[in-house]
Every structure is written in C-alpha cells, then in structure tokens.
Coordinates of C-alpha atoms in Angstrom, one line a residue:
Chain A
M14 CA -22.1 5.5 -13.6
N15 CA -18.4 5.3 -14.3
P16 CA -16.7 5.2 -10.8
M17 CA -14.0 7.5 -12.1
I18 CA -16.5 10.3 -12.9
R19 CA -18.0 10.0 -9.4
K20 CA -14.6 10.1 -7.7
E21 CA -13.3 13.0 -9.9
L22 CA -16.4 15.1 -9.3
R23 CA -16.4 14.5 -5.6
Q24 CA -12.7 15.4 -5.3
R25 CA -13.1 18.4 -7.7
M26 CA -16.0 19.9 -5.8
R27 CA -14.0 19.7 -2.5
E28 CA -11.2 21.8 -3.9
R29 CA -11.0 25.5 -3.2
R30 CA -10.9 26.3 -6.9
A31 CA -14.4 24.7 -7.3
W32 CA -15.9 28.0 -6.0
I33 CA -13.0 30.3 -6.7
L34 CA -12.9 29.6 -10.5
P35 CA -16.7 30.1 -11.1
S36 CA -16.6 33.3 -9.1
L37 CA -13.6 34.7 -11.1
Y38 CA -15.3 33.5 -14.3
L39 CA -18.5 35.4 -13.5
I40 CA -16.6 38.5 -12.4
V41 CA -14.7 38.5 -15.8
L42 CA -17.8 38.0 -17.8
G43 CA -19.7 40.6 -15.8
S44 CA -16.9 43.1 -16.3
V45 CA -16.8 42.4 -20.0
V46 CA -20.6 42.9 -20.4
T47 CA -20.4 46.2 -18.4
L48 CA -17.5 47.4 -20.4
A49 CA -19.0 46.4 -23.7
Y50 CA -22.3 48.1 -22.8
F51 CA -20.8 51.4 -21.8
T52 CA -18.3 51.4 -24.6
M53 CA -21.2 50.9 -27.1
L54 CA -23.3 53.6 -25.4
S55 CA -20.6 56.2 -25.5
A56 CA -19.4 55.3 -29.1
S57 CA -23.0 55.5 -30.4
R58 CA -23.5 58.9 -28.7
A59 CA -20.1 60.2 -30.0
W60 CA -20.4 59.0 -33.6
W61 CA -24.1 59.0 -34.4
G62 CA -25.3 61.4 -31.7
N63 CA -28.1 59.1 -30.5
E64 CA -28.8 56.2 -28.3
P65 CA -28.0 52.7 -29.8
Q66 CA -30.8 50.4 -30.9
G67 CA -31.6 47.6 -28.4
A68 CA -30.8 44.9 -31.0
D69 CA -27.4 46.4 -31.5
V70 CA -26.7 46.4 -27.8
G71 CA -27.9 42.8 -27.5
T72 CA -25.7 41.7 -30.4
T73 CA -22.6 43.5 -29.0
L74 CA -23.1 42.0 -25.5
F75 CA -23.7 38.6 -26.9
V76 CA -20.6 38.6 -29.1
S77 CA -18.4 40.0 -26.3
V78 CA -19.6 37.3 -23.9
A79 CA -19.3 34.5 -26.5
Y80 CA -15.7 35.4 -27.4
T81 CA -14.7 36.0 -23.7
Q82 CA -16.2 32.6 -22.7
L83 CA -14.2 30.9 -25.5
A84 CA -11.0 32.6 -24.4
V85 CA -11.4 32.1 -20.6
L86 CA -12.6 28.5 -20.9
L87 CA -9.5 27.7 -23.0
I88 CA -7.3 29.2 -20.3
I89 CA -9.1 27.1 -17.7
A90 CA -9.3 23.8 -19.7
P91 CA -5.7 22.9 -19.4
V92 CA -5.7 23.5 -15.6
F93 CA -8.2 20.6 -15.3
S94 CA -7.2 18.2 -18.0
A95 CA -3.4 18.5 -18.0
G96 CA -3.1 17.6 -14.4
A97 CA -5.7 14.9 -14.4
I98 CA -3.4 11.9 -14.9
T99 CA -0.1 13.4 -13.7
I100 CA -1.7 14.0 -10.3
E101 CA -2.3 10.2 -10.1
K102 CA 1.3 9.6 -10.8
E103 CA 2.5 12.3 -8.3
Q104 CA 0.3 10.9 -5.5
R105 CA 1.2 7.3 -6.5
T106 CA -2.4 6.2 -7.1
L107 CA -2.1 5.4 -10.8
A108 CA -0.9 1.9 -10.0
A109 CA -4.0 1.3 -8.0
L110 CA -6.2 2.4 -10.9
L111 CA -4.3 0.4 -13.5
T112 CA -4.4 -2.8 -11.4
S113 CA -8.2 -2.4 -10.8
L114 CA -10.8 -3.8 -13.2
L115 CA -11.2 -0.3 -14.7
S116 CA -10.0 -0.3 -18.3
T117 CA -7.7 2.5 -19.5
R118 CA -10.7 3.7 -21.6
E119 CA -12.9 4.0 -18.6
I120 CA -10.1 5.8 -16.7
W121 CA -9.6 8.2 -19.6
W122 CA -13.4 8.8 -20.0
G123 CA -13.8 9.5 -16.3
K124 CA -11.0 12.1 -16.4
F125 CA -12.3 13.6 -19.6
V126 CA -16.0 13.9 -18.5
A127 CA -15.0 15.3 -15.1
A128 CA -12.8 18.0 -16.8
L129 CA -15.5 18.8 -19.3
L130 CA -18.4 18.8 -16.8
F131 CA -16.7 21.5 -14.8
Q132 CA -16.4 23.6 -18.0
I133 CA -20.1 22.9 -18.8
F134 CA -20.9 24.0 -15.2
L135 CA -19.0 27.3 -15.9
L136 CA -21.0 27.7 -19.2
I137 CA -24.3 27.2 -17.4
S138 CA -23.3 29.6 -14.6
A139 CA -22.9 32.2 -17.3
V140 CA -26.5 31.8 -18.6
P141 CA -27.8 34.8 -16.6
V142 CA -25.1 37.0 -18.2
L143 CA -26.0 35.8 -21.6
A144 CA -29.7 36.4 -20.8
L145 CA -28.9 40.1 -20.6
A146 CA -28.1 40.0 -24.3
F147 CA -31.4 38.3 -25.0
A148 CA -33.2 41.0 -23.0
F149 CA -32.0 43.6 -25.5
G150 CA -32.8 41.5 -28.5
G151 CA -30.9 41.1 -31.8
V152 CA -29.8 37.6 -30.8
G153 CA -31.6 34.4 -31.4
W154 CA -31.4 30.7 -30.4
R155 CA -29.4 30.0 -33.5
E156 CA -26.5 32.3 -32.4
L157 CA -26.7 30.9 -28.8
G158 CA -26.6 27.3 -30.2
I159 CA -23.6 28.1 -32.5
A160 CA -21.7 29.8 -29.7
T161 CA -22.3 27.1 -27.2
L162 CA -21.6 24.3 -29.5
T163 CA -18.4 25.9 -30.7
T164 CA -17.2 26.6 -27.2
L165 CA -18.0 23.0 -26.1
V166 CA -16.3 21.3 -29.1
V167 CA -13.2 23.4 -28.8
A168 CA -13.1 23.0 -25.0
A169 CA -13.6 19.2 -25.3
S170 CA -10.9 18.9 -28.0
L171 CA -8.4 20.9 -25.9
S172 CA -9.3 18.9 -22.8
A173 CA -8.4 15.8 -24.8
V174 CA -5.1 17.4 -25.8
G175 CA -4.5 18.2 -22.1
L176 CA -5.1 14.5 -21.2
I177 CA -2.6 13.2 -23.7
S178 CA 0.0 15.5 -22.2
S179 CA -1.0 14.4 -18.8
A180 CA -0.7 10.7 -19.8
Y181 CA 2.7 11.3 -21.4
F182 CA 4.5 13.4 -18.8
R183 CA 5.2 12.6 -15.2
R184 CA 4.8 16.1 -13.8
T185 CA 1.8 18.3 -13.9
I186 CA 3.9 21.4 -14.6
H187 CA 5.3 19.9 -17.8
A188 CA 2.0 18.6 -19.0
T189 CA 0.3 22.0 -18.3
A190 CA 3.1 23.9 -20.1
V191 CA 2.9 21.7 -23.2
T192 CA -0.9 22.0 -23.3
Y193 CA -0.7 25.8 -23.1
A194 CA 1.8 25.7 -25.9
V195 CA -0.7 23.7 -28.0
V196 CA -3.4 26.3 -27.2
I197 CA -1.1 29.1 -28.3
I198 CA -0.1 27.3 -31.5
L199 CA -3.8 26.6 -32.3
T200 CA -4.6 30.3 -31.7
A201 CA -1.8 32.6 -32.6
V202 CA 0.4 30.4 -34.8
T203 CA -2.5 29.1 -37.0
G204 CA -3.7 32.7 -37.4
I205 CA -0.2 33.9 -38.5
A206 CA 0.3 30.8 -40.7
A207 CA -3.1 31.2 -42.3
F208 CA -2.4 34.9 -43.1
W209 CA 1.0 34.0 -44.5
L210 CA -0.3 31.0 -46.6
S211 CA -3.3 32.8 -48.0
G212 CA -1.1 35.4 -49.8
D213 CA -3.0 37.2 -52.6
H214 CA -5.9 34.7 -52.6
R215 CA -7.9 36.0 -49.6
E216 CA -11.0 34.2 -50.6
R217 CA -9.3 30.8 -50.1
I218 CA -9.3 29.6 -46.5
P219 CA -5.9 28.0 -45.6
I220 CA -6.2 24.6 -43.8
P221 CA -4.5 25.8 -40.6
L222 CA -7.2 28.3 -40.0
H223 CA -9.7 25.6 -39.5
L224 CA -8.0 24.8 -36.2
N225 CA -8.2 28.4 -35.0
R226 CA -10.9 28.7 -32.5
I227 CA -11.6 32.4 -33.2
F228 CA -12.0 31.7 -36.8
T229 CA -14.4 28.8 -36.0
M230 CA -16.6 31.0 -33.8
S231 CA -16.6 33.8 -36.3
E232 CA -17.6 31.6 -39.2
G233 CA -20.4 30.2 -37.1
L234 CA -21.7 33.5 -35.8
F235 CA -21.4 35.9 -38.7
G236 CA -21.8 33.5 -41.6
R237 CA -23.8 33.0 -44.6
Q238 CA -24.4 29.5 -45.9
Q239 CA -20.8 29.2 -47.2
N240 CA -19.4 30.2 -43.8
L241 CA -21.6 27.6 -42.0
I242 CA -19.9 24.9 -44.1
R243 CA -16.5 26.3 -43.1
W244 CA -17.7 26.3 -39.5
G245 CA -18.7 22.7 -39.8
I246 CA -15.3 21.8 -41.3
S247 CA -13.6 23.7 -38.5
L248 CA -15.7 21.8 -35.8
A249 CA -14.8 18.5 -37.5
A250 CA -11.1 19.4 -37.4
F251 CA -11.3 20.1 -33.7
L252 CA -13.3 16.8 -33.2
A253 CA -10.6 15.0 -35.2
L254 CA -7.9 16.5 -33.0
G255 CA -9.7 15.5 -29.9
L256 CA -10.3 12.0 -31.1
A257 CA -6.7 11.5 -32.1
S258 CA -5.6 12.8 -28.7
A259 CA -8.0 10.4 -27.0
V260 CA -6.7 7.4 -28.9
A261 CA -3.1 8.4 -28.2
A262 CA -3.7 9.1 -24.5
I263 CA -5.3 5.6 -24.1
A264 CA -2.4 4.0 -25.8
V265 CA 0.1 5.9 -23.6
M266 CA -1.9 5.0 -20.5
R267 CA -1.8 1.3 -21.4
R268 CA 1.9 1.6 -20.9
G269 CA 1.4 3.8 -17.8
G270 CA 2.8 1.1 -15.4
E271 CA 6.3 1.8 -16.8
Q272 CA 6.1 5.3 -15.4
I273 CA 5.1 4.3 -11.9
Chain B
M9 CA -0.5 -21.0 -9.0
I10 CA 2.2 -18.6 -10.2
D11 CA 4.6 -19.7 -12.8
I12 CA 7.5 -17.4 -13.7
A13 CA 9.6 -18.9 -16.6
G14 CA 12.7 -17.1 -17.6
V15 CA 11.2 -13.6 -17.4
I16 CA 13.2 -10.8 -19.0
K17 CA 12.6 -7.1 -18.6
R18 CA 14.9 -4.4 -20.0
Y19 CA 15.0 -0.7 -19.4
G20 CA 17.2 0.6 -22.3
S21 CA 20.4 -1.4 -22.0
T22 CA 19.8 -2.4 -18.4
A23 CA 18.3 -5.7 -17.7
A24 CA 16.0 -5.3 -14.6
L25 CA 15.0 -9.0 -14.9
D26 CA 17.3 -11.5 -16.7
R27 CA 15.7 -14.9 -17.1
F28 CA 14.4 -15.1 -13.5
S29 CA 12.3 -18.2 -12.8
A30 CA 10.2 -19.4 -9.9
R31 CA 7.2 -21.5 -9.2
I32 CA 4.8 -20.5 -6.4
E33 CA 2.2 -22.9 -5.1
R34 CA -1.4 -22.0 -4.1
G35 CA -1.7 -20.7 -0.5
E36 CA 2.1 -20.3 -0.2
V37 CA 3.7 -17.2 1.4
F38 CA 6.6 -16.5 -0.9
G39 CA 9.3 -14.0 -0.2
L40 CA 11.6 -12.2 -2.6
V41 CA 14.9 -11.1 -1.2
G42 CA 17.9 -9.4 -2.8
P43 CA 19.9 -6.2 -2.7
N44 CA 18.6 -2.8 -4.0
G45 CA 18.2 -2.9 -7.8
A46 CA 17.9 -6.7 -7.8
G47 CA 14.7 -6.6 -9.7
K48 CA 12.2 -7.4 -6.9
T49 CA 9.9 -4.4 -7.7
T50 CA 10.1 -5.0 -11.4
L51 CA 9.1 -8.6 -10.9
I52 CA 6.1 -7.7 -8.7
K53 CA 5.1 -5.1 -11.3
V54 CA 5.2 -7.8 -14.0
L55 CA 3.0 -10.0 -11.8
A56 CA 0.6 -7.1 -11.2
T57 CA 0.3 -6.5 -15.0
L58 CA 1.8 -3.0 -14.6
T59 CA 4.7 -3.7 -16.9
N60 CA 5.0 -6.2 -19.7
P61 CA 8.1 -8.5 -19.8
D62 CA 10.3 -8.4 -22.8
G63 CA 10.8 -12.2 -22.7
G64 CA 9.9 -15.3 -20.9
R65 CA 6.4 -16.2 -19.7
V66 CA 4.5 -15.4 -16.5
T67 CA 1.2 -17.0 -15.7
I68 CA -1.1 -16.7 -12.7
A69 CA -3.6 -19.5 -12.3
G70 CA -2.9 -20.4 -15.9
H71 CA -3.6 -16.8 -17.2
D72 CA -0.8 -15.1 -19.0
V73 CA 0.0 -11.7 -17.4
V74 CA 0.4 -10.1 -20.9
T75 CA -2.3 -11.6 -23.0
D76 CA -4.9 -12.1 -20.3
A77 CA -4.2 -9.1 -18.1
P78 CA -7.8 -8.3 -17.1
R79 CA -8.3 -11.9 -15.8
V80 CA -5.1 -11.6 -13.9
R81 CA -6.1 -8.3 -12.3
A82 CA -9.3 -9.9 -11.0
L83 CA -7.1 -12.5 -9.3
V84 CA -4.5 -10.2 -7.9
G85 CA -4.3 -7.6 -5.1
Y86 CA -1.3 -5.3 -5.4
V87 CA 0.3 -3.2 -2.6
P88 CA 3.0 -0.9 -3.9
D89 CA 6.0 0.1 -1.8
V90 CA 4.7 3.7 -1.3
P91 CA 1.0 3.6 -0.3
G92 CA -0.8 5.8 -2.9
V93 CA -3.9 7.2 -1.4
Y94 CA -6.4 10.0 -2.2
Q95 CA -5.7 12.3 0.8
D96 CA -8.9 14.3 0.2
M97 CA -11.3 11.4 0.4
R98 CA -12.8 9.9 3.5
V99 CA -11.6 6.4 4.4
E100 CA -15.0 4.9 3.6
E101 CA -15.3 6.8 0.3
F102 CA -11.8 5.6 -0.7
L103 CA -12.7 1.9 -0.1
D104 CA -16.1 2.4 -1.8
F105 CA -14.5 3.9 -4.9
F106 CA -12.1 1.0 -5.3
A107 CA -14.8 -1.6 -4.6
D108 CA -16.7 0.0 -7.5
A109 CA -13.6 0.0 -9.6
F110 CA -13.4 -3.8 -8.9
H111 CA -17.0 -4.0 -10.3
L112 CA -18.6 -4.9 -6.9
R113 CA -22.1 -3.6 -6.9
G114 CA -24.9 -3.1 -4.4
P115 CA -24.9 -5.2 -1.2
R116 CA -21.6 -6.9 -2.3
R117 CA -19.9 -3.6 -2.4
R118 CA -21.2 -2.5 1.0
A119 CA -20.2 -5.9 2.5
A120 CA -16.7 -5.6 0.9
V121 CA -16.2 -2.1 2.3
E122 CA -17.3 -3.2 5.8
R123 CA -15.0 -6.3 5.6
A124 CA -12.1 -4.1 4.5
L125 CA -12.7 -1.5 7.3
E126 CA -12.7 -4.4 9.8
R127 CA -9.6 -6.0 8.4
A128 CA -7.7 -2.7 8.5
G129 CA -9.1 -1.9 12.0
L130 CA -10.4 1.4 10.6
G131 CA -14.1 1.0 11.4
P132 CA -14.1 3.8 14.0
R133 CA -12.2 6.1 11.6
R134 CA -14.4 5.5 8.5
A135 CA -15.5 9.2 8.3
D136 CA -12.0 10.6 8.7
F137 CA -10.1 12.0 5.7
V138 CA -7.3 9.7 4.6
E139 CA -4.8 12.5 5.2
Q140 CA -5.5 12.3 8.9
L141 CA -4.2 8.7 9.1
S142 CA -0.7 7.8 10.1
L143 CA 1.6 6.1 7.6
G144 CA 1.0 2.7 9.2
L145 CA -2.8 3.1 9.0
K146 CA -2.5 4.3 5.3
Q147 CA -0.5 1.2 4.6
R148 CA -3.2 -0.9 6.2
L149 CA -5.9 1.0 4.3
V150 CA -4.0 0.3 1.0
L151 CA -3.7 -3.4 1.9
A152 CA -7.4 -3.6 2.8
K153 CA -8.2 -1.8 -0.5
S154 CA -6.2 -4.4 -2.5
L155 CA -8.1 -7.2 -0.8
L156 CA -11.6 -5.7 -1.5
H157 CA -12.3 -8.1 -4.4
E158 CA -11.1 -11.1 -2.4
P159 CA -8.1 -11.9 -4.7
E160 CA -6.4 -15.2 -4.7
V161 CA -3.0 -13.6 -4.8
A162 CA -1.6 -10.7 -2.8
L163 CA 1.5 -9.0 -4.2
L164 CA 3.3 -6.8 -1.6
D165 CA 6.3 -4.7 -2.5
E166 CA 8.3 -3.7 0.6
P167 CA 5.1 -3.4 2.7
G168 CA 7.0 -2.7 6.0
T169 CA 9.1 0.2 4.7
G170 CA 8.7 3.3 6.8
L171 CA 6.5 1.7 9.4
D172 CA 7.1 1.8 13.1
P173 CA 7.6 -1.5 15.0
L174 CA 3.9 -1.7 16.2
A175 CA 2.6 -1.0 12.7
R176 CA 5.0 -3.7 11.3
I177 CA 3.8 -6.2 13.8
A178 CA 0.2 -5.4 12.9
L179 CA 1.0 -5.8 9.2
R180 CA 2.7 -9.1 9.8
D181 CA -0.3 -10.4 11.7
L182 CA -2.5 -9.3 8.9
L183 CA -0.4 -11.2 6.3
K184 CA -0.4 -14.3 8.5
S185 CA -4.2 -14.2 8.7
L186 CA -4.3 -13.9 4.9
A187 CA -2.1 -16.9 4.6
R188 CA -4.4 -18.8 6.9
D189 CA -7.3 -17.9 4.7
G190 CA -5.5 -19.6 1.8
V191 CA -4.4 -16.4 -0.1
T192 CA -1.1 -16.9 -2.0
V193 CA 1.2 -14.1 -0.8
V194 CA 4.2 -12.8 -2.7
I195 CA 6.2 -10.3 -0.7
S196 CA 9.4 -8.5 -1.2
S197 CA 11.0 -6.9 1.8
H198 CA 14.2 -5.5 3.1
I199 CA 13.3 -6.7 6.6
L200 CA 14.6 -10.3 6.6
S201 CA 13.2 -11.1 10.1
D202 CA 9.7 -10.3 8.8
L203 CA 10.2 -12.6 5.8
E204 CA 11.5 -15.3 8.1
D205 CA 8.5 -15.0 10.3
I206 CA 5.8 -15.2 7.6
C207 CA 7.3 -16.9 4.5
D208 CA 7.1 -20.5 3.6
R209 CA 9.9 -20.0 1.0
V210 CA 12.2 -17.2 0.0
A211 CA 13.7 -16.7 -3.5
L212 CA 17.1 -15.1 -3.8
I213 CA 17.2 -12.5 -6.6
G214 CA 20.2 -10.5 -7.7
A215 CA 20.8 -8.5 -10.9
G216 CA 17.4 -9.7 -12.1
T217 CA 18.3 -13.4 -12.0
N218 CA 18.1 -16.3 -9.6
V219 CA 21.0 -16.3 -7.1
R220 CA 22.2 -19.5 -5.4
D221 CA 23.4 -19.6 -1.8
A222 CA 26.5 -21.6 -0.6
E223 CA 24.4 -24.8 -0.7
G224 CA 23.5 -24.1 -4.3
Q225 CA 19.8 -23.3 -3.5
S226 CA 18.1 -20.3 -5.1
V227 CA 14.8 -20.8 -3.2
L228 CA 15.2 -21.3 0.5
V229 CA 12.6 -23.2 2.5
V230 CA 12.0 -21.1 5.6
R231 CA 8.9 -22.5 7.3
G232 CA 9.5 -26.2 6.7
E233 CA 13.0 -25.9 8.0
R234 CA 11.9 -23.9 11.0
E235 CA 9.5 -26.6 11.9
T236 CA 12.1 -29.4 11.8
T237 CA 15.3 -27.8 12.8
Q238 CA 16.4 -25.1 15.2
S239 CA 19.7 -23.2 15.6
Y240 CA 21.3 -22.5 19.0
E241 CA 24.1 -20.2 19.9
I242 CA 26.3 -21.7 22.8
E243 CA 29.0 -19.9 24.6
V244 CA 31.5 -21.9 26.7
L245 CA 34.4 -21.2 29.1
G246 CA 37.7 -22.9 28.8
D247 CA 38.4 -25.5 26.0
A248 CA 36.1 -24.6 23.2
E249 CA 37.6 -27.2 20.9
A250 CA 36.7 -29.9 23.3
A251 CA 33.2 -28.5 23.6
A252 CA 32.9 -28.5 19.8
G253 CA 34.0 -32.2 19.8
A254 CA 31.3 -32.9 22.4
V255 CA 28.6 -31.3 20.2
D256 CA 29.9 -33.2 17.2
R257 CA 29.4 -36.4 19.0
F258 CA 25.8 -35.5 19.8
S259 CA 23.6 -37.5 17.4
G260 CA 21.0 -34.8 16.9
A261 CA 23.4 -32.1 15.7
R262 CA 22.9 -31.3 12.0
S263 CA 25.6 -28.6 11.6
L264 CA 28.3 -27.0 13.7
S265 CA 30.4 -23.9 13.3
R266 CA 32.8 -22.3 15.8
Q267 CA 33.9 -18.7 16.4
G268 CA 36.2 -18.4 19.4
Q269 CA 34.3 -19.4 22.4
R270 CA 31.0 -19.4 20.5
L271 CA 29.4 -22.4 18.9
L272 CA 26.6 -22.3 16.4
V273 CA 24.7 -25.5 16.3
T274 CA 21.7 -26.7 14.3
L275 CA 19.6 -29.4 15.9
A276 CA 17.1 -31.7 14.3
G277 CA 13.9 -31.9 16.4
G278 CA 12.2 -29.8 19.0
P279 CA 13.2 -28.3 22.4
E280 CA 13.7 -31.9 23.9
Q281 CA 16.8 -32.2 21.7
A282 CA 18.1 -28.9 23.0
A283 CA 17.6 -30.0 26.5
A284 CA 19.4 -33.3 25.7
L285 CA 22.3 -31.5 24.2
L286 CA 22.6 -29.2 27.2
R287 CA 22.6 -32.2 29.5
H288 CA 25.1 -33.9 27.2
L289 CA 27.5 -30.9 27.3
V290 CA 27.2 -30.3 31.1
G291 CA 27.6 -34.0 31.7
G292 CA 30.7 -34.0 29.6
G293 CA 32.3 -31.3 31.8
V294 CA 31.8 -28.4 29.3
L295 CA 31.3 -25.0 31.1
V296 CA 28.3 -23.6 29.3
T297 CA 27.7 -19.9 30.0
R298 CA 25.0 -19.2 27.4
F299 CA 22.6 -21.4 25.5
D300 CA 20.2 -19.4 23.2
P301 CA 17.9 -20.4 20.4
R302 CA 18.4 -18.5 17.2
G303 CA 16.0 -17.7 14.5
P304 CA 16.4 -19.4 11.1
D305 CA 19.6 -18.0 9.6
L306 CA 18.1 -16.2 6.6
E307 CA 20.4 -13.3 7.3
Q308 CA 23.5 -15.5 7.3
R309 CA 22.4 -17.2 4.1
F310 CA 21.6 -13.8 2.5
K311 CA 25.1 -12.5 3.4
R312 CA 26.7 -15.6 2.0
A313 CA 24.7 -15.5 -1.2
F314 CA 25.2 -11.8 -1.9
G315 CA 28.7 -11.4 -0.4
G316 CA 27.7 -9.4 2.6
E317 CA 25.6 -6.8 0.6
A318 CA 23.0 -5.0 2.6
T319 CA 19.4 -5.1 1.3

C-alpha cells in the first residue's frame, strides 16, 4: 500500500471533521428526502386529488438524493483536495516528502486517493437513504449506477483540480478559493455560456455544457440512447479535465522544492 | 564524496549561488558559514535535490543531483532549518511512515524505527503525539527520521536554531557520533562555536560565492588545526612590549598579536608548550596575570572575512 494513503487516512480519521462531515451530510440528505416526500405528497393531493404512486415517490426521492449528493460532495471535495499539498507546505513537511524515496506521482496519488476515499465513504454512508427510494420502486440498478458513476467521476475530477491548486499555491486559503472558483465556473458559467451559445439551435449541445455536472447527471438519468452518448462524452470531458490536472499537479510538485 | 563545481542558482535577477565550489571528502564534517542570505540554505537545498541549479555541477558519490536525483535521495538525509513534523501523529507512527517512504519493509522497517527511537532518545515517548514534544525533541526526531535509511551523507541546515543549550549539546553529541560512524556531514550554522566543535573544515560563503579570509583561504581547516595548534590569551602587568618581545623569542610561538596589556599567542604543540612559554615568561621577569587557552579563532576569521558582519 502506498504509504501516503495510509498516512493520509490515519490523519484524516483523527480530525474532528471525520465525524462531523458525515453527520452533516446525512442530516442534509435526510432533510432533502423528508422534504421531497412531503412536497410530493401534498402536491399530488392538491393537483390530482389522490395519493401518489409508489414508483413516482421512489423516482422523486432518488432524483432528489442524487442531485443533492452531487451538489454537497462538490462543496466538500475542495475542502479535502485543495488543502492536501498546501498543508504540507504550511507545516514544513513537504521537503521531507520530496527528499524521501516517494516519487511525486506516489505523493500525488496518495493525496488523491485519500481525498476521494473520504468522498466514497460519504457516498456509502448515504446508501440507507437511497435504499428508501428503492423501497418505493420506480428506480433500478441502472439509475443507481449512472448516478453513482457520475458523482464519482465529477468528484474525482474536481479533486484533481483541487490538487493542482494545492500544488501551485502556498496557502490553503488561496488554493481553496481558486478551486471553488473552478467549481462555480464549471456549474454556473458553463450553464450560462451554453444557453448563450446555443441560440436558436436548441437541439445542438454546446461544448461547454459537457463540463456542467448537472447536465451530465441529467443526460445519464433521463436519457434515451442519444442522451447516454452525451452522458458518455460529458464523463470523458470530466475525466480529461482530471487527467490534465493530475499531469499539471505532478509537474508543479516536481518543482515543489522551490516553494519550501 | 561531494563535488560542488561552480554551482549557480538564480531567483529572478538575484543570484543565490554564484559559482560556488567545494569538495567534501567521505566521512568529513563540513561546515558552511556566512552571513544571512549568503546562499547556505540554497546550497543545502541543491544538495538535497529540492532545487535544481541553473549552472555548474553537483555530484554526490558520483551521482548528479539533477539527472540522478532518486539515487542521490537514497544517499542523503536532509534536516531543514525548521523541523517539519506531523503534529497529529504519534512519534512511532511518524518514524514508521518515513521508514516506509524510504522503501524499508518488514523487519528492516521495524529495526530502523527502533534504531531511530534509540538515537533520538525517544523510546519512552514513542506513543506520545509529536505535538507533545519540545522543540529540541522535535529537532532530534527530525534528525532521527532523516537517518532512518542509513544515509551516507547528512545535510543539516541551521540545526541548532531555536534550541536551548542542553538541546544544542545533545544535538552536537549526536552529530559527533554520526561522524564517528563515518557519515559525511554538511552543516550550516549561525553558531560558530558549534561548528568549531564538530567540523573538520568550514567553507566561507558570501553572496553565493566562495569568500577568502585574510590568509586567502576559502575553506578553513578547523579540526586539523585544533589538533596541532592552540591559541592562548595572556594578560600582563607593566611593560607589555617587553612581554611581546619575550613571546616572540619563544621558539614554539606561531603568531602573536597585542592589544594593550593583552597578548594573543598561537602555539604549535600541546599543553607542554604552553607550560614552557609560561615558565619562559615568568623566568624573563614578565608579570603574568592571566594565561587562558582560547578556542580556535573561527569567530575572528569570520569577522575578518566578512568585515565584522554578524551571521
């Protein structure tokens, strides 16, 4: 096992946020499920005058949880990744890592896996909440797979973006701010740019939209065959962004001794 | 062992190292001394492969620090000026992580950690969190960490900074034991007495380049000189000029300088020569009120070389 992964996990699980974050995460998801359930119930009674079908309830709960997970995890991702390398600079331990026999790739990989594993831990902790949707029906393994894969790929990609910021900047606060700026650009700005670029040709999907996580999730969940291809392209775009960030971060870390 | 040939390192338009050269032999304790901003830290960072030089060539045991950095890292243990530690790890975990990072596995790793704990005197505190250690103990922990993989070269950048006298003595003893074990030690320090005590030779560095002292030397032999010569400070009553003349006539006197009633004399040989000089002076009617041995005069030479600049 990469010693960096072992060290990172050990340190991470000793932090207070190791139990605070999952607790908050589950409280948010639980609240969203409750809100979605009662909203659906009252809307169904008000508009159609009857109780909603179980499958409709299941679908509503699942979609609410899937989008909330995507949103919350992307708020959390920069907290872990953007500070991962700057913390080594701030506590003056980066020199010790760079002069050990660990390669910069191993250091990067250790930081990346540790950041991602915690997010996977959050995803797994939310399984009981998702299971509620399964209990109502209307949702299958296909939807679960698409939602999980989309969330994982987007979280991994943005963790890699956080790590390049962390490798480049000396201070955690700067790295975190830049990473959040990228998250905002990839969400709001791509959406606005896509709307602007598409003009009168609504059937054409503008390129920036492929890096919009909400678009990616929607194409996967509500798609026909054509949408699934777009979903695949979108995932590939996020993977390319993550890969480019990884290559850049490793290159910056190779010159990391200059920052010490 | 270490060959530094005209190394250049620039940060923008500032030259941190400007064609500095030195050659360090295997098993030698080599000091770097110079004022703040002289380039000592940059040179140690180049040797530790943390920063690449812009010119010149640096090799350690024949391996180039730029093109063969992984091999160099396996040979080198680096201790920075500020001990970087993981405060939230236990002492043993900290050492175990770095032993793993130096690719030590299984029983070798366990043995290396035990050796490091013993070397740092931290055996009884192995289960403590690093944040509970004093600065001196953290410095010892970092030094022990840097020696986990049994490096042939130890690079220490201002290791005594911020340490209390007892911690400095312990650090000095640790470095002496390393030297006895045949480890080549390169050390930069502001504390000249520490360098005098442990170094075989000391290089003068200023503005990133070799600086020569009044005798035209850029590398001063400290230990060799200490073993063959010894300086004494003598205070006399009455005619100091006559006393200086008496010293001058003494065959074992290597050098003599006079400041008022004080004479600074360097003698070749051991304490017998000092006894002979004292007998010679008293016999010649000189009224001696003080006769004290002085340490090697690195401080004087430093002042002369750098025009009285403080480190």
